[in-house]
C-alpha cells in the first residue's frame, strides 16, 4: 500500500473553510462579479474535496476500481479548469464595470474549454510509482496544464487592458494570484510528488478576496447597511442589465439637529433603525437572479413573510449622511402599501436608547423609467441629492415622486451650475451698485456692491438667490468671492471713488467664505494690488452666516478689523435674530431687512411699528449705525428718518445699477449739490 502525506491538503481545506465562512456570513452585493466569485468558491471547494479523495483512491488502488479512480481525477482537473475559467470571466466583468462580456470573447473562452474537457473525458491518464510516491501523467494532465497557462496569460493581459477600470492594487492582487497558480502548476508538472495545487488555488482565492471581494468594503460601519460605494456598484449593475428600478430614499431633514441633541453614535443608530425598517417593509424579497427571487418569495409566503437571511437579497444603502435608500425591482403599483407604511413610520417618534426622537423626514421616489435622460448612474445620484435638498415634508404628504417638473428644475440647476463654472473661468460676472442715501448730509456716501450673472443663450438673467447657493454647494464660492472683491476694488481704483466722496462700499460675504482661513490674506492681497485702503471696505455678513460660521468667523473678523475693514450685519430680522449675539462681536452697522419695515406701512401696522421702533432704540443704545433696506416710498423714508435711521437704501432712491451708470449717478448728484450751493 502507498503512503502519501495529506496533511498539506487538510490544512489547506481548513484554511479555505475560514475564508469561505467569512465570505458567507457577511453582507454581499448582488453584483454579477460577486456571482462569478461565488462560483469560483464553489468549484474551489469541490476541487479541494476531490484533491483529497483522489489521494485515497490512489493509496487504495488495489481496492478502488480504476473507473472510480479515474472519475475522481477527472473531477479534480475539471473543477480546477472551471476555477480558472470563472476567474477570467470575473476579471472581464470587473474590467467592463459589471457589464456582460462581449459575445465574441465569451464564445472564444467557451470554445477554449472544449479541448481540456474533451481530454479530461477521453484523454490518457497514467500513474507512476517511485519510492512510495504516486503521480499522474498523460494527455489529460498535459491538457490541463496547457489550459491553465493560456487562461492565466489571458487574465494577466486583461489586467493591463482594463487598467482604467480595475484599480492598481486590485490588478496586482489578480496578477499575483494567477502567477502563484501558474507557478504551482509548473512545480506540479516537474515535481509530480508535490501536492501543491490546492495550496496555490487557495492562495489565489485569498489574494482576490482580500483585495476585491472583502464584504466589509461595501458595508457602512456606522449603520451596518451597505455604503455609498456599494450603491454605485449596484446602480451600474442594474443599468447595464437594463433593469427598471425604483429608488426609495428616506431623507432625514433635521439630522444635524438630532446629532446636536443625542450625539453622533445615537444619530447613526437612528439611521440604522430607519434602514432596518426599510428592510422590514420591503421584506427583502428581491434577488438579482430571477429563479432565486421566485424561490425566496414562495418561501417567505409559506413562513408568514418573515425576514429571510440570504446574502444575495437586497438591503438598504446609506447613500448620504442623512439618506437611506432602497432599490426596488417591482412595479410601482405593487409597493404602494410599503410606501404608505414607510410614510407612517417616519411620522412617528423613534426610540433610541433612553431617548424618544421626533424626526423631520420625507421620502423621495425615483423611477428610472421616468428619468430616462440620465446617461450615467452619477446623474441618478445627482438627482437623488437634488431631491433630498429641495423636497421636505408637507402637511399633506411626506412622499415626493420624481416628475417632469422636478426634472426640469434639476436641468435648470445643472445649466446654472455650468454657466457658473464658465463665468468663474472667464470672469463672466457683472457688478451693480445700489446707492445708500445719508440723510444727515443729503449725500450718497456709500453703496452696496451686488454681483449679477446673465447667460443670453440659455436661461437669461440668474438671480443671486439662485446661483450663490449653487456656488456654495459646489465649492465655487471662494473663487466667486475673489472675483467679486477684485472687480469692486478695480472699479473703485479706476473711478477714484474715494476721491469723489464715497466713504465705503459694502461687499457681501457668504457663510462659507467667513469660515475659510485664507479669507483675510486673500482680501488683503487684492486691496494691496489696487491700492484700496481697508477702511473703504465694509464687509456684510448675514445673521445666519454668523451663527453657522462659529469661531473661525470671529478669528477672520478680528484679523480683517485690525487691517481697517468694517463690518455690518446684513438682513437683520430674517435669520436667527438673536440679539444676545450682538455682544459677542462688534458690528459697525446693522442693516434692517425690508421684512421689518414693510409691515409698518400696512393697514394693521401697530405691532410692526412697536417692534421696529424698539429695535431701532436698542441698536442706538448699542451705538451701532443703522441702514434700512427696501425703502421704496417717500413715506417710508420720512418715517425711518424721523425715528433715527439716517442711512436709507432702496428703489425710492435708485435700483442697483451698473458701474458706469453708478459713476454717472454720483457725478449728477455732485452737480446737483453744487447747483444748490
XYZ file of C-alpha atoms in Angstrom:
677
model
C 0.000 0.000 0.000
C 1.273 3.506 -0.908
C 1.655 6.083 1.844
C 1.013 9.712 0.825
C 1.213 12.742 3.133
C -2.167 14.506 3.050
C -1.504 16.959 5.864
C -0.987 19.848 3.467
C -4.380 19.181 1.845
C -6.101 19.040 5.222
C -4.502 22.306 6.359
C -5.440 23.928 3.042
C -9.060 22.787 3.389
C -9.239 24.187 6.923
C -7.832 27.497 5.723
C -10.321 27.601 2.847
C -13.178 26.927 5.255
C -12.170 30.017 7.254
C -12.176 32.182 4.117
C -15.451 30.734 2.890
C -17.118 31.139 6.301
C -16.132 34.793 6.415
C -17.496 35.215 2.896
C -20.934 33.755 3.570
C -21.547 35.407 6.935
C -21.103 38.950 5.636
C -23.461 41.009 3.526
C -22.707 40.866 -0.164
C -23.907 42.897 -3.076
C -25.925 41.068 -5.739
C -23.399 42.033 -8.409
C -22.563 39.906 -11.393
C -18.917 39.838 -10.336
C -19.926 38.553 -6.890
C -21.859 35.770 -8.526
C -18.811 34.659 -10.514
C -16.589 34.880 -7.437
C -19.084 32.705 -5.565
C -18.877 30.191 -8.385
C -15.088 30.250 -8.026
C -15.507 29.428 -4.348
C -17.941 26.639 -5.192
C -15.559 24.987 -7.643
C -12.637 25.547 -5.259
C -14.487 23.681 -2.522
C -15.176 20.857 -4.973
C -11.590 20.840 -6.181
C -10.133 20.599 -2.665
C -12.538 17.783 -1.864
C -11.673 15.767 -4.968
C -7.978 16.517 -4.441
C -8.179 14.800 -1.064
C -10.401 11.982 -2.305
C -8.165 11.152 -5.252
C -5.207 10.738 -2.902
C -7.033 7.947 -1.102
C -8.222 6.338 -4.322
C -4.558 6.195 -5.354
C -3.440 4.846 -1.982
C -6.006 2.090 -2.215
C -5.569 1.416 -5.914
C -5.726 -2.307 -5.246
C -9.187 -1.890 -3.704
C -10.765 1.050 -5.565
C -11.846 0.330 -9.111
C -9.897 2.115 -11.898
C -13.153 3.725 -13.046
C -13.718 5.419 -9.661
C -10.092 6.463 -9.508
C -10.235 7.998 -12.981
C -13.540 9.743 -12.207
C -12.066 11.429 -9.094
C -9.088 12.650 -11.113
C -11.385 13.883 -13.891
C -13.495 15.856 -11.418
C -10.357 17.270 -9.807
C -8.975 18.584 -13.107
C -12.387 19.725 -14.389
C -13.151 21.798 -11.267
C -9.666 23.305 -11.393
C -10.128 24.404 -15.007
C -13.548 25.875 -14.155
C -11.939 27.938 -11.370
C -9.538 29.473 -13.865
C -12.304 29.995 -16.454
C -14.527 31.748 -13.918
C -11.572 33.886 -12.843
C -11.169 35.009 -16.453
C -14.871 35.853 -16.719
C -14.686 37.581 -13.324
C -11.856 39.850 -14.482
C -13.711 40.604 -17.723
C -16.787 41.728 -15.781
C -14.697 43.909 -13.482
C -12.948 45.405 -16.489
C -16.277 46.322 -18.083
C -17.803 47.802 -14.884
C -20.171 44.888 -14.262
C -21.194 44.741 -17.901
C -21.787 41.417 -19.613
C -18.958 40.040 -21.687
C -18.788 40.683 -25.392
C -20.203 37.689 -27.206
C -17.055 37.176 -29.289
C -14.797 36.958 -26.250
C -17.320 34.818 -24.385
C -17.591 32.437 -27.324
C -13.815 32.172 -27.594
C -13.433 31.446 -23.870
C -16.115 28.744 -24.062
C -14.516 27.160 -27.112
C -11.227 27.170 -25.232
C -12.855 24.920 -22.617
C -13.812 22.263 -25.155
C -10.272 20.962 -25.640
C -9.361 20.324 -21.976
C -12.828 18.958 -21.201
C -12.539 16.575 -24.116
C -9.101 15.453 -22.928
C -10.377 15.077 -19.362
C -13.129 12.772 -20.599
C -11.176 10.821 -23.205
C -7.524 11.649 -22.526
C -4.874 9.296 -21.250
C -4.168 9.093 -17.532
C -1.315 7.008 -16.165
C 0.307 6.635 -12.779
C 3.959 6.421 -11.971
C 5.138 4.864 -8.724
C 8.532 5.711 -7.279
C 9.726 5.492 -3.647
C 6.207 5.374 -2.244
C 5.235 8.428 -4.363
C 2.494 8.208 -6.959
C 1.800 10.834 -9.570
C -0.368 11.057 -12.639
C 0.752 11.865 -16.136
C -0.605 11.673 -19.628
C -2.539 13.746 -22.167
C -5.199 14.621 -19.553
C -2.718 16.337 -17.236
C -0.878 17.944 -20.152
C -4.125 19.443 -21.497
C -4.941 20.743 -18.033
C -1.541 22.420 -17.630
C -1.706 23.998 -21.082
C -5.224 25.349 -20.479
C -4.306 26.905 -17.136
C -1.306 28.549 -18.778
C -3.424 30.002 -21.624
C -6.143 31.302 -19.290
C -3.517 32.714 -16.953
C -1.868 34.661 -19.773
C -5.266 35.975 -20.927
C -6.101 37.121 -17.387
C -2.792 38.936 -16.973
C -3.280 40.636 -20.350
C -6.748 41.752 -19.186
C -5.240 43.432 -16.120
C -3.241 45.631 -18.490
C -6.144 46.242 -20.882
C -8.504 47.290 -18.067
C -6.126 49.479 -16.069
C -8.662 52.331 -16.183
C -11.468 50.315 -14.602
C -9.594 47.946 -12.268
C -7.584 49.644 -9.538
C -3.824 49.305 -9.278
C -3.898 47.259 -6.061
C -6.629 45.021 -7.434
C -4.691 44.403 -10.642
C -1.642 43.479 -8.585
C -3.666 41.017 -6.476
C -5.076 39.339 -9.597
C -1.655 39.069 -11.231
C -0.089 37.742 -8.059
C -2.826 35.144 -7.646
C -2.506 33.981 -11.256
C 1.286 33.821 -11.046
C 1.042 31.737 -7.864
C -1.382 29.357 -9.614
C 0.794 29.042 -12.724
C 3.813 28.535 -10.514
C 2.012 25.755 -8.677
C 1.083 24.078 -11.956
C 4.687 24.278 -13.175
C 6.017 22.862 -9.898
C 3.428 20.093 -10.021
C 4.336 19.321 -13.639
C 8.047 18.873 -12.924
C 7.709 17.526 -9.382
C 4.722 15.239 -9.534
C 5.135 14.060 -5.986
C 4.432 17.549 -4.550
C 0.714 18.103 -3.992
C 0.767 21.923 -4.243
C -2.212 22.778 -6.449
C -4.682 23.032 -3.583
C -2.419 25.453 -1.745
C -1.859 27.670 -4.770
C -5.573 27.777 -5.578
C -6.461 28.790 -2.019
C -3.762 31.459 -2.004
C -5.100 32.851 -5.288
C -8.625 32.964 -3.846
C -7.301 34.671 -0.711
C -5.479 37.404 -2.678
C -8.608 38.177 -4.687
C -10.922 38.000 -1.674
C -8.896 40.403 0.448
C -8.348 42.890 -2.378
C -11.566 42.778 -4.390
C -14.263 40.803 -2.603
C -13.909 41.767 1.031
C -17.543 42.430 2.016
C -16.508 44.941 4.665
C -15.519 47.395 1.920
C -19.183 47.739 0.992
C -20.669 47.974 4.481
C -21.131 51.251 6.327
C -19.564 50.900 9.770
C -21.907 53.410 11.379
C -25.230 51.870 10.347
C -24.384 48.307 9.307
C -26.084 48.839 5.946
C -24.453 48.967 2.529
C -22.478 52.149 1.847
C -22.392 54.675 -0.982
C -19.755 52.726 -2.901
C -21.966 49.649 -2.825
C -24.903 51.702 -4.060
C -22.980 52.989 -7.069
C -21.824 49.475 -7.964
C -25.390 48.170 -7.746
C -26.692 51.011 -9.892
C -24.058 50.279 -12.541
C -25.020 46.608 -12.489
C -28.752 47.272 -12.859
C -28.259 49.908 -15.530
C -26.094 47.591 -17.588
C -28.715 44.859 -17.269
C -31.316 47.422 -18.430
C -33.410 46.785 -15.336
C -36.179 49.211 -14.402
C -35.656 50.384 -10.861
C -37.473 52.348 -8.200
C -35.214 54.217 -5.785
C -36.936 54.815 -2.457
C -34.975 57.215 -0.225
C -35.790 58.275 3.314
C -34.245 61.722 3.868
C -33.809 62.917 7.461
C -34.074 66.687 7.034
C -33.001 67.613 10.563
C -30.105 65.184 11.013
C -27.750 67.907 12.268
C -30.269 68.916 14.887
C -30.638 65.301 16.029
C -26.871 64.930 16.201
C -26.637 68.023 18.375
C -29.276 66.631 20.731
C -28.219 62.995 21.131
C -24.707 62.724 19.684
C -23.070 61.058 16.697
C -23.467 57.414 17.745
C -27.157 57.626 18.575
C -27.794 59.551 15.355
C -26.242 56.686 13.414
C -28.446 54.314 15.381
C -31.492 56.314 14.269
C -30.379 55.860 10.651
C -29.862 52.139 11.294
C -33.398 51.862 12.664
C -34.707 53.540 9.504
C -32.666 51.161 7.343
C -33.921 48.150 9.280
C -37.479 49.392 8.878
C -36.998 49.725 5.128
C -35.715 46.150 5.007
C -38.684 45.049 7.085
C -41.204 46.909 4.954
C -39.898 45.673 1.643
C -39.443 42.175 3.088
C -36.059 41.625 1.426
C -37.784 39.834 -1.423
C -35.658 40.956 -4.321
C -32.946 38.755 -5.723
C -30.734 39.585 -8.644
C -31.381 36.154 -10.131
C -34.940 35.601 -11.296
C -35.217 31.966 -10.324
C -33.885 32.524 -6.838
C -36.164 35.557 -6.464
C -39.175 33.370 -7.118
C -37.978 30.713 -4.649
C -37.366 33.289 -1.933
C -40.799 34.811 -2.480
C -42.546 31.432 -2.247
C -40.568 30.546 0.839
C -41.417 33.851 2.506
C -45.114 33.391 1.801
C -45.018 29.955 3.439
C -43.359 31.403 6.515
C -45.768 34.301 7.016
C -43.468 36.798 5.329
C -40.757 36.630 7.977
C -37.315 38.007 7.227
C -35.137 35.665 5.239
C -31.433 35.872 5.819
C -29.806 35.444 2.438
C -26.606 37.118 1.428
C -27.825 37.946 -2.044
C -31.009 39.736 -1.050
C -31.431 43.480 -1.399
C -30.795 45.759 1.537
C -30.885 49.422 2.467
C -27.994 51.656 1.430
C -26.561 54.600 3.386
C -26.208 56.777 0.299
C -25.653 60.112 2.030
C -25.108 61.340 5.568
C -28.858 61.847 6.049
C -30.275 59.488 3.413
C -31.134 55.770 3.452
C -32.071 54.257 0.080
C -33.680 51.005 -1.041
C -33.671 49.645 -4.602
C -36.883 48.032 -5.812
C -37.309 45.983 -8.979
C -41.084 45.746 -8.816
C -43.823 47.878 -10.414
C -44.784 50.999 -8.510
C -48.312 49.704 -8.008
C -47.029 46.714 -6.056
C -45.189 48.791 -3.430
C -47.852 51.373 -2.609
C -48.612 49.660 0.700
C -44.910 49.606 1.578
C -44.589 53.317 0.804
C -47.589 54.054 2.997
C -46.104 52.009 5.846
C -42.791 53.812 5.500
C -44.554 57.166 5.382
C -46.398 56.411 8.608
C -43.208 55.144 10.259
C -41.195 58.343 9.754
C -44.072 60.421 11.130
C -43.784 58.676 14.487
C -41.037 59.322 17.077
C -38.141 56.854 17.067
C -36.994 55.275 20.314
C -33.202 55.127 20.594
C -31.663 54.032 23.913
C -33.410 56.140 26.533
C -34.331 58.823 24.002
C -37.540 59.267 22.060
C -36.682 61.317 18.992
C -39.202 63.024 16.725
C -37.570 63.256 13.312
C -38.392 65.509 10.401
C -38.103 63.363 7.288
C -39.531 62.802 3.836
C -39.440 60.097 1.180
C -38.149 60.614 -2.354
C -39.163 58.120 -5.050
C -37.327 57.947 -8.381
C -38.495 55.682 -11.190
C -35.717 55.109 -13.689
C -38.373 54.631 -16.360
C -39.405 58.243 -15.738
C -35.869 59.578 -15.516
C -34.709 58.179 -18.861
C -32.455 61.069 -19.815
C -29.663 60.073 -17.460
C -26.513 58.982 -19.274
C -24.772 57.651 -16.166
C -25.503 56.457 -12.666
C -23.804 59.585 -11.346
C -26.642 61.626 -12.834
C -29.176 59.494 -10.977
C -27.234 60.108 -7.775
C -27.174 63.838 -8.514
C -30.946 63.757 -8.948
C -31.263 61.980 -5.598
C -29.172 64.709 -3.975
C -31.206 67.420 -5.678
C -34.497 65.963 -4.443
C -33.097 65.442 -0.942
C -32.088 69.103 -0.753
C -35.204 70.616 -2.321
C -38.045 68.434 -1.010
C -39.391 68.450 2.506
C -42.267 67.006 4.473
C -45.516 68.915 3.967
C -48.772 68.860 5.831
C -50.484 66.941 3.029
C -47.705 64.415 2.244
C -44.157 63.426 3.004
C -43.704 61.327 -0.150
C -42.344 63.008 -3.280
C -42.239 61.357 -6.703
C -39.857 62.400 -9.419
C -41.835 64.083 -12.197
C -41.234 66.263 -15.220
C -41.378 69.437 -13.153
C -38.570 68.266 -10.860
C -36.561 67.049 -13.848
C -36.980 70.485 -15.432
C -35.893 72.172 -12.194
C -32.865 69.895 -11.962
C -31.959 70.648 -15.593
C -32.097 74.359 -14.809
C -29.977 73.763 -11.724
C -27.373 71.898 -13.799
C -27.479 74.561 -16.506
C -26.867 77.308 -13.963
C -24.049 75.279 -12.433
C -22.377 75.000 -15.851
C -22.935 78.727 -16.538
C -21.439 79.490 -13.142
C -18.343 77.391 -13.804
C -17.863 79.069 -17.162
C -18.359 82.521 -15.636
C -15.753 81.812 -12.955
C -13.302 80.549 -15.545
C -13.835 83.593 -17.778
C -14.631 86.347 -15.251
C -18.135 86.436 -16.697
C -19.870 88.352 -13.927
C -21.250 91.885 -13.862
C -21.242 94.162 -10.842
C -24.052 96.545 -9.970
C -24.190 99.093 -7.181
C -27.159 100.311 -5.167
C -26.538 103.790 -3.711
C -27.144 104.392 0.007
C -28.533 107.798 0.980
C -27.222 109.507 4.126
C -29.985 111.875 5.242
C -27.812 113.858 7.665
C -25.635 115.153 4.832
C -28.068 114.675 1.965
C -25.394 112.729 0.075
C -24.994 109.253 -1.378
C -21.832 108.425 0.547
C -21.857 104.645 0.161
C -23.269 101.796 -1.899
C -23.794 98.049 -1.776
C -21.950 96.027 -4.431
C -24.060 93.230 -5.906
C -22.977 90.523 -8.341
C -25.075 89.626 -11.389
C -24.994 86.635 -13.724
C -26.633 86.516 -17.143
C -26.409 83.987 -19.972
C -28.107 85.199 -23.119
C -28.035 81.806 -24.871
C -29.870 79.750 -22.229
C -31.698 80.907 -19.097
C -31.009 84.644 -19.309
C -30.733 86.518 -16.016
C -29.968 84.353 -12.981
C -30.847 85.692 -9.547
C -28.070 85.698 -6.920
C -30.508 83.875 -4.651
C -30.291 81.046 -7.170
C -26.630 80.898 -8.169
C -24.986 81.819 -4.837
C -26.306 78.659 -3.067
C -25.143 76.574 -6.041
C -21.694 78.141 -5.812
C -21.586 77.294 -2.102
C -22.683 73.687 -2.566
C -20.367 73.050 -5.497
C -17.262 74.529 -3.902
C -17.029 77.614 -6.120
C -17.879 80.327 -3.636
C -14.298 81.257 -2.714
C -13.391 81.804 -6.368
C -16.597 83.746 -6.932
C -15.976 85.876 -3.857
C -12.453 86.656 -5.007
C -13.714 87.721 -8.441
C -16.381 89.973 -6.901
C -13.969 91.598 -4.478
C -11.391 92.176 -7.195
C -13.985 93.740 -9.505
C -15.115 96.101 -6.724
C -11.552 97.161 -5.932
C -10.661 97.554 -9.622
C -13.739 99.750 -10.207
C -13.057 101.870 -7.125
C -9.481 102.393 -8.232
C -10.368 103.135 -11.857
C -13.052 105.718 -10.993
C -11.295 107.118 -7.913
C -14.447 106.675 -5.828
C -12.762 107.704 -2.603
C -11.658 110.972 -4.181
C -15.202 111.919 -5.158
C -16.571 111.450 -1.661
C -17.593 107.784 -1.343
C -16.867 106.713 2.227
C -17.241 102.957 1.826
C -18.538 100.154 -0.415
C -20.407 97.228 1.106
C -19.354 93.751 -0.106
C -21.281 90.630 0.881
C -19.570 87.571 2.337
C -21.160 84.113 2.229
C -21.099 81.801 5.228
C -18.502 79.538 3.624
C -16.218 82.495 2.889
C -16.488 83.553 6.521
C -15.200 80.164 7.678
C -12.269 79.988 5.257
C -8.908 80.569 6.948
C -7.445 82.169 3.808
C -10.099 84.899 3.643
C -8.105 87.715 5.320
C -4.941 87.136 3.262
C -6.966 86.826 0.060
C -8.750 90.140 0.583
C -5.591 91.889 1.743
C -3.691 90.914 -1.419
C -6.466 92.288 -3.619
C -6.671 95.572 -1.696
C -2.905 95.997 -1.915
C -2.971 95.201 -5.629
C -5.427 98.058 -6.340
C -4.184 100.367 -3.584
C -7.503 100.378 -1.780
C -7.412 101.354 1.880
C -9.140 98.723 4.061
C -11.279 101.434 5.635
C -13.048 101.818 2.278
C -14.387 98.240 2.524
C -17.371 97.269 4.629
C -17.983 93.513 4.744
C -21.596 92.358 5.078
C -22.357 89.157 6.985
C -25.829 87.712 7.478
C -27.084 86.615 10.893
C -27.314 83.034 9.674
C -23.721 83.067 8.421
C -22.551 84.415 11.772
C -24.299 81.681 13.754
C -23.190 78.851 11.438
C -19.592 80.017 10.967
C -18.570 79.659 14.597
C -15.199 80.696 15.964
C -13.468 80.877 12.572
C -15.593 83.864 11.584
C -14.605 85.757 14.706
C -10.932 84.982 14.056
C -11.242 86.290 10.490
C -13.209 89.361 11.604
C -10.571 90.202 14.188
C -7.779 89.959 11.608
C -9.653 91.995 8.977
C -10.694 94.615 11.531
C -7.049 95.007 12.520
C -6.351 95.811 8.876
C -9.002 98.552 8.963
C -12.086 96.901 7.403
C -15.509 97.491 8.940
C -18.409 95.025 9.294
C -22.169 95.110 9.035
C -24.825 92.571 9.951
C -26.892 92.126 6.807
C -30.591 91.213 6.575
C -31.191 91.765 10.287
C -34.595 90.326 11.140
C -34.620 87.427 8.682
C -32.240 84.962 10.332
C -31.882 83.866 13.929
C -32.409 87.443 15.217
C -30.609 86.563 18.434
C -29.754 89.955 19.900
C -27.562 88.379 22.555
C -25.065 87.531 19.822
C -24.581 91.238 19.189
C -22.486 91.246 22.365
C -20.176 88.523 21.002
C -18.831 90.589 18.143
C -18.700 94.270 17.263
C -20.551 95.450 14.153
C -20.117 98.920 12.743
C -23.626 98.948 11.336
C -26.746 96.799 11.120
C -28.908 96.593 8.011
C -32.611 96.272 8.749
C -34.300 93.895 6.354
C -37.393 95.033 4.480
C -39.409 92.350 6.307
C -39.129 94.519 9.442
C -40.001 97.727 7.593
C -42.773 96.999 5.110
C -45.347 95.697 7.654
C -45.228 99.129 9.305
C -46.999 100.557 6.264
C -49.845 98.040 6.073
C -53.372 98.508 7.423
C -52.593 96.662 10.664
C -49.259 98.238 11.492
C -49.465 98.720 15.250
C -47.413 95.702 16.346
C -44.983 96.091 13.454
C -44.322 99.726 14.403
C -43.726 98.770 18.020
C -41.260 96.067 17.077
C -39.345 98.209 14.581
C -39.127 101.220 16.891
C -37.938 99.004 19.761
C -35.225 97.503 17.563
C -34.069 100.948 16.437
C -33.852 102.196 20.037
C -31.902 99.106 21.097
C -29.404 99.461 18.248
C -28.920 103.141 19.086
C -28.170 102.178 22.695
C -25.538 99.771 21.360
C -24.064 102.699 19.407
C -24.490 100.894 16.079
C -25.142 102.708 12.821
C -28.368 101.590 11.104
C -29.100 101.159 7.404
C -32.673 100.494 6.266
C -33.118 98.331 3.172
C -36.149 98.195 0.916
C -37.074 101.888 1.097
C -39.498 102.313 -1.786
C -41.657 105.328 -0.945
C -41.250 108.840 0.404
C -43.481 107.886 3.336
C -41.022 105.136 4.317
C -38.045 107.489 4.026
C -39.664 110.158 6.194
C -40.817 107.666 8.851
C -37.411 105.988 9.147
C -35.545 109.285 9.227
C -37.841 110.589 11.970
C -37.074 107.511 14.065
C -33.327 107.893 13.750
C -32.477 105.759 10.712
C -30.370 108.101 8.645
C -28.906 105.667 6.081
C -31.523 104.598 3.550
C -31.295 102.136 0.658
C -33.981 101.170 -1.809
C -35.778 101.756 -5.090
C -37.048 105.145 -3.866
C -33.508 106.404 -4.397
C -32.162 104.022 -7.015
C -32.309 100.428 -8.127
C -28.978 98.551 -8.416
C -27.196 99.976 -11.476
C -24.115 99.095 -13.496
C -20.659 100.536 -12.945
C -20.872 103.371 -15.496
C -24.429 104.231 -14.538
C -23.473 104.359 -10.878
C -20.492 106.600 -11.613
C -22.686 108.952 -13.661
C -25.266 108.854 -10.845
C -22.598 110.084 -8.425
C -21.455 112.817 -10.811
C -25.025 114.032 -11.303
C -25.548 114.016 -7.550
C -22.442 116.141 -7.129
C -23.623 118.571 -9.797
C -26.988 118.807 -8.050
C -25.362 119.661 -4.740
C -23.123 122.253 -6.434
C -26.099 123.915 -8.120
C -27.872 124.177 -4.762
C -24.887 125.967 -3.266
